[in-house]
């Protein structure tokens, strides 16, 4: 067999195997969907240099019964206080309000009537 043809077949097989592996890892198992939650109001600080926080404080939230790796949180009113510094004790420069938004978070803790969502990437 021609050496060039052997190389071409080898490269084709490697590309096909690589594509199969990449497509296979993108498939989501049936039970891996995000659990859904809802909050009437929430706050997410926005820092001067670092941008939006990955933590969100929610009020009047309904929580999912099942524990999942990701949670989809629908928020009716999200308040974004823009701080002048990177510290929450600093002054607020301005406040932005976003209505009917959805975020994804890794988890939450509950403190009385407040839900602290964490691991929420800015999007």
Tab-separated table of C-alpha atoms in Angstrom:
chain	number	residue	atom	x	y	z
A	1	UNK	CA	0.000	0.000	0.000
A	2	UNK	CA	1.187	3.510	-0.815
A	3	UNK	CA	2.718	5.274	2.307
A	4	UNK	CA	0.803	8.475	1.551
A	5	UNK	CA	-2.468	6.569	1.413
A	6	UNK	CA	-1.627	4.864	4.752
A	7	UNK	CA	-1.021	8.259	6.396
A	8	UNK	CA	-4.216	9.680	4.965
A	9	UNK	CA	-6.242	6.723	6.259
A	10	UNK	CA	-4.553	7.019	9.672
A	11	UNK	CA	-5.352	10.733	9.924
A	12	UNK	CA	-8.953	10.125	8.842
A	13	UNK	CA	-9.373	7.429	11.507
A	14	UNK	CA	-7.851	9.684	14.195
A	15	UNK	CA	-10.148	12.594	13.284
A	16	UNK	CA	-13.213	10.337	13.255
A	17	UNK	CA	-12.282	8.878	16.667
A	18	UNK	CA	-11.649	12.343	18.106
A	19	UNK	CA	-14.979	13.673	16.825
A	20	UNK	CA	-16.817	10.691	18.281
A	21	UNK	CA	-15.193	11.314	21.669
A	22	UNK	CA	-16.030	15.031	21.589
A	23	UNK	CA	-19.625	14.516	20.552
A	24	UNK	CA	-20.016	11.753	23.129
A	25	UNK	CA	-18.894	13.991	26.018
A	26	UNK	CA	-21.386	16.662	25.010
A	27	UNK	CA	-24.346	14.352	25.472
A	28	UNK	CA	-26.222	14.947	28.724
A	29	UNK	CA	-27.473	11.879	30.599
A	30	UNK	CA	-31.243	11.733	31.113
A	31	UNK	CA	-31.073	12.471	34.860
A	32	UNK	CA	-28.514	15.290	34.665
A	33	UNK	CA	-30.922	18.169	34.035
A	34	UNK	CA	-30.847	21.214	36.297
A	35	UNK	CA	-33.480	21.434	39.020
A	36	UNK	CA	-35.735	24.486	38.729
A	37	UNK	CA	-36.342	27.115	41.403
A	38	UNK	CA	-38.043	30.521	41.531
A	39	UNK	CA	-37.382	33.733	43.502
A	40	UNK	CA	-39.604	36.812	43.606
A	41	UNK	CA	-36.673	39.134	44.386
A	42	UNK	CA	-32.893	38.781	44.480
A	43	UNK	CA	-29.730	40.866	44.747
A	44	UNK	CA	-26.413	40.294	42.992
A	45	UNK	CA	-23.553	42.691	43.833
A	46	UNK	CA	-21.471	44.043	40.961
A	47	UNK	CA	-17.902	44.901	41.947
A	48	UNK	CA	-15.864	47.744	40.454
A	49	UNK	CA	-12.994	45.677	39.047
A	50	UNK	CA	-14.267	42.112	39.186
A	51	UNK	CA	-17.739	42.468	37.694
A	52	UNK	CA	-20.816	40.545	38.883
A	53	UNK	CA	-20.545	38.384	41.980
A	54	UNK	CA	-21.038	34.628	41.661
A	55	UNK	CA	-23.347	34.755	44.692
A	56	UNK	CA	-27.003	35.816	44.633
A	57	UNK	CA	-29.213	36.495	47.649
A	58	UNK	CA	-32.813	35.467	46.976
A	59	UNK	CA	-36.049	36.328	48.799
A	60	UNK	CA	-39.421	34.560	48.623
A	61	UNK	CA	-37.941	31.557	46.833
A	62	UNK	CA	-39.460	28.194	46.030
A	63	UNK	CA	-36.820	25.487	46.197
A	64	UNK	CA	-36.707	22.210	44.286
A	65	UNK	CA	-37.273	19.014	46.262
A	66	UNK	CA	-34.513	17.067	44.532
A	67	UNK	CA	-30.806	17.778	44.961
A	68	UNK	CA	-28.967	18.339	41.676
A	69	UNK	CA	-25.592	19.515	40.512
A	70	UNK	CA	-27.017	22.620	38.792
A	71	UNK	CA	-30.074	24.709	39.591
A	72	UNK	CA	-31.930	26.935	37.150
A	73	UNK	CA	-33.295	29.903	39.099
A	74	UNK	CA	-36.002	32.096	37.595
A	75	UNK	CA	-35.966	35.549	39.196
A	76	UNK	CA	-38.809	38.056	38.824
A	77	UNK	CA	-36.810	41.118	39.981
A	78	UNK	CA	-32.999	41.072	40.153
A	79	UNK	CA	-31.355	44.132	41.733
A	80	UNK	CA	-27.728	44.787	40.754
A	81	UNK	CA	-26.042	47.302	43.094
A	82	UNK	CA	-22.826	48.549	41.409
A	83	UNK	CA	-20.255	49.161	44.150
A	84	UNK	CA	-17.507	51.789	43.834
A	85	UNK	CA	-14.959	49.350	45.251
A	86	UNK	CA	-14.532	45.584	45.491
A	87	UNK	CA	-15.904	45.550	49.056
A	88	UNK	CA	-19.534	45.245	50.098
A	89	UNK	CA	-18.976	47.864	52.803
A	90	UNK	CA	-18.148	50.441	50.110
A	91	UNK	CA	-20.564	52.967	48.662
A	92	UNK	CA	-22.991	52.035	45.888
A	93	UNK	CA	-22.377	53.999	42.682
A	94	UNK	CA	-25.679	53.076	41.000
A	95	UNK	CA	-28.332	50.365	41.048
A	96	UNK	CA	-29.692	48.469	38.079
A	97	UNK	CA	-32.899	46.393	38.063
A	98	UNK	CA	-33.503	43.472	35.716
A	99	UNK	CA	-36.913	41.796	35.389
A	100	UNK	CA	-37.733	38.182	34.479
A	101	UNK	CA	-34.266	36.722	34.251
A	102	UNK	CA	-32.879	33.198	34.624
A	103	UNK	CA	-29.522	32.183	36.118
A	104	UNK	CA	-27.811	28.851	36.735
A	105	UNK	CA	-26.189	28.111	40.095
A	106	UNK	CA	-24.237	25.229	41.603
A	107	UNK	CA	-25.998	25.212	44.957
A	108	UNK	CA	-27.670	27.093	47.772
A	109	UNK	CA	-27.889	27.539	51.528
A	110	UNK	CA	-30.963	28.687	53.423
A	111	UNK	CA	-30.854	31.212	56.267
A	112	UNK	CA	-34.359	31.823	57.680
A	113	UNK	CA	-36.308	33.349	54.755
A	114	UNK	CA	-33.198	34.121	52.651
A	115	UNK	CA	-31.697	31.756	50.075
A	116	UNK	CA	-28.015	32.246	49.272
A	117	UNK	CA	-27.304	30.900	45.797
A	118	UNK	CA	-23.615	30.272	45.034
A	119	UNK	CA	-21.554	29.357	41.999
A	120	UNK	CA	-23.688	31.421	39.614
A	121	UNK	CA	-21.570	32.337	36.560
A	122	UNK	CA	-22.192	35.756	35.073
A	123	UNK	CA	-23.938	35.442	31.788
